[in-house]
Amino acid sequence: MTDIPLKEQIAPGGEPMTVRDLASCPPPQRWRDWVEYDAKAWPRKVERHYEIIPTICFNCEAACGLLAYIDKESGRVKKLEGNPYHPGSRGRNCAKGPATINQINDPERILYPLRRTGKRGEGRWERVTWDEVLDTFAAKIRQALVEGRRDEIMYHVGRPGHDGYMERVLGAWGVDGHNSHTNVCSSSARFGYHIWCGMDRPSPDYANARFILLISSHLETGHYFNPQAQRIMEGKMKGAKLAVMDPRLSNTASMADYWLPTWPGSEAAVLLAMAHVILAEGLFDREFMRRWVNWQEFLAAEHPDEPQTFDRFVEVLLALYSQYTPAFAAQESGLSAEVIVDIARQIGHAGSAFAAHTWRAATAGNLGGWQVSRALWFLSVLTGSIGTPGGTAPNAWNKFVPTPFLKPSPSEVWNELLFPPEYPLANYEMSILLPYFLREGRGKLAVYFTRVYNPVWTNPDGTSWIEMLTNEQQIELHAALTPVWSETAWYADYVLPMGHASERHDLMSQETHAGRWIGFRQPVLRVYQQHQGKPVRYTYEANPGEVWEEDEFWIELSWRIDPDGNLGIRRYFESPYRPGEKLTIEEYYRWIFENSVPGLPEVAAKEQLTPLEYMQKYGAFEIPQEKSPVFRLHEQALSPADLEGAQVDERNGIIRRNSAAIGVMVDGKAYAGFPTPSRKLEFYSATLKDWGWPQYSVPGVTRSHVHPSNIDHARGEYLLIPTFRLPTLIHTRSGNAKWLYEISNANPVWIHPHDAVRMGVQTGDLVRVTTEIGYYVNRAWVTEGIRPGIVACSHHLGRWRLETSGGPDRWASTLVELRREENGIWRMRQREGIRPFESDDPDSARIFWREGGVHQNLAFPVHPDPVSGMHCWHQKVRVERAHEEDRYGDVVVDTHKAYEVYRQWLAMTRPQPERADGLRRPLWMIRPYRPANSAFKR
Ligand code: SF4
């Protein structure tokens, strides 16, 4: 292997690289022709020449950098490794990043667009051309648009993989059709943050923290796993203490200084008890609170007869939270009061270097889970650690979403299938309720796109999704845009193969640390062919088979919906460089890189590259902090230009221009503040009060549906945690990654030894887990890594297929029989576990794992939180030894009962139909795709 001295290796920007930077990565000036010895030829020294092209991992949301090694002899991707020039991941990946190579080479992957030839779900398919697909969907969409049925087109996304692209497409079409997976994921955590600060995700600066509190095993096992885990370890190595609140001994909890195995649903009580200690012991940041909390609004609304002073506010606060004593929290959670006090003091002493995070976990499990993120943010507010070095920023301060050219005006349409009147505050679309809404006749869909989304398997009550997807009156035309077979794609009309990480364009930015960056996902074989002088018109010409990418698909589809431009759609898909001609995907990104990314053109020019060439070469760019600061952005002073034509509301200091709040006066100066109605941090939420929830106007505790008082252990009842991830699996997309399934191929039920004795089971025994609507049968794993009284089962496994071949990959799926009986009861039984099979990949004959896990989500009804709209995942279950007739993998579910449970939870909502302002939803609250303000009016 040839090598060059380190001093000759220069990083972007001209800085010499250090040994650490380059410990395992070739220098970029040699990426066009990198030489390695062929490991398989050893001991002979056979040189292989590669071109190295960067891209972005597509296997979780963290968007780590990858380098694709393209073998110049075969023209194929040989392997993928970490990209050290990516500011978030810094050259490191988890197991899922390099496993992209499995996904590319999977012998079972879908290589061509398919159309069903039998009934939906019969599994009969024929290959079609992309032209046929585009013409079919363009005609159907055009008809709906022309006939004014703008709420009948729906795009339903699982893993987006890009920022802003689809919102632009849907805006151009003039539809309110963006649906997401978020209310099975994070809408509750988001709501708790959003109600405080108008932004809905946290971004902790772990590397500089003194104390870190995590309420999530999820974070470090799946969500921002690698980039944030790196920084947590950095913080720990610099002396930070780490506490993890999780009833299960997760990988993260096992690395913590404090494992806090709280009873699920008690987390908000523990956090508020910590708040109580911090307040009572005077450990809070008085000046930050005085300046940035909306205490004046609170006192005026709730204590009008009291002195309207900050000192009085602190006294009221102390009185308000005196009920949350450490003893009370200890009783609720099972932690000791001493530990709660100890951690509260450490948080108080960490001050502005207190970093905290919650995602899924408690927020996703419990009725009122959003109170957990709200209470956690309260601790950040008390310590003044919002947007500080070592603190926690709102995600928008550490994420960069560039603006594309020619943004469409927002649509005038409001789609009640997405935001129905019962859930005016739902943080994201009421996605999980779609089957019930269609069943109730609230609407129908002319065209339904599922995009990297598998609701039959991922969502609760998947059989209700099957009933909806097979009903051609409810859904007239369904395309599954997917890189892999899924249980949902099986019921589609068209299955449209989309690319993996190295086969598509996307622009990504995530809040991985205190900084801002963008990453460029690109189809590496297309770039490679272009470097070889072979122009590529469409990405599917360079990818395996005819695997395409969504970005180009939407351009082509939009063009065909409006070929002559009469609908006003086409102009958004015309080139900004060649007026009137169709936009190419390179031009779309070229324009963004040239015009919307501060600092990129200058840095690229230093290397004699265009901004697009720079991004193609390095795959990522960190926005210089002088161009885009990341700390304390609420304290940014408004400029004279900002203030021109603005008025200050003398009552509360809010600065408005054209009736929109743009800032706030604090101590006589004009600042940007936060994007809330008060422009401050809203300890007091007039929104919650005005929209039907006055008891939640300040942070508090909502009693969970799985509170201990609802669980009768004497009757064999337990609390089931079904939400935890395995660090090695992605949801649907790991189904075609053989290395990942070799590592993780079972999801047994975690049971504490005391409970196992009560049940009379040992590790490996079959147990029946009975829910409100059915049951499933799985193996027990007896472990002290779970609290007594609680059982847990990862949602990652239990993939299934209905035919011997076709459908979800055989690396991951068991062959099942699934039938619906007359009485609405569905029964699934495994016919055969995972077995070796013959294919072009010899590894398929070497499969040694057999069972493949159990699909538990099928047996869960929906539990939509009446405020946030989040599905509350935790279940009250009965766990017992399996019955004689039970088999591993059995699932039985009653969809009639599932519908009843949906109605029970719906009855908990508080619709606000008669509001004087006529709004469907507060104007200030965010929506993933936001229609025009006029659409918010009924
Ligand atoms: S953490 Fe996520 S983005 Fe990073 S390598 Fe792993 S799966 Fe890919």
XYZ file of C-alpha atoms in Angstrom, residues 196 213 215 245 267 270-279 283-285 289 343-344 347-348 351 354 356 372-386:
41
model
C -42.206 26.213 26.432
C -29.530 13.852 32.628
C -34.606 10.225 30.158
C -33.712 7.589 34.104
C -40.668 10.860 35.644
C -39.283 13.215 39.975
C -38.240 16.157 37.819
C -40.621 18.522 39.547
C -39.314 17.351 42.913
C -35.832 18.253 41.658
C -37.215 21.637 40.594
C -38.610 22.008 44.096
C -35.176 21.329 45.643
C -33.445 23.747 43.262
C -35.990 26.446 44.087
C -29.837 27.050 43.255
C -31.724 28.566 40.324
C -30.465 31.245 37.941
C -35.526 33.570 35.047
C -29.114 14.799 41.779
C -31.183 17.973 42.082
C -27.998 19.858 38.544
C -28.320 23.132 40.422
C -25.923 25.649 36.413
C -26.557 21.184 32.689
C -30.568 17.106 29.338
C -42.006 14.833 31.155
C -40.209 16.876 28.496
C -41.944 19.964 29.839
C -40.686 19.243 33.374
C -37.203 18.454 32.068
C -37.045 21.764 30.190
C -38.177 23.416 33.428
C -34.909 22.230 35.007
C -32.993 23.730 32.080
C -34.867 27.005 32.546
C -34.237 27.044 36.302
C -30.525 26.518 35.781
C -30.322 29.094 32.981
C -28.809 26.415 30.746
C -30.876 27.213 27.644
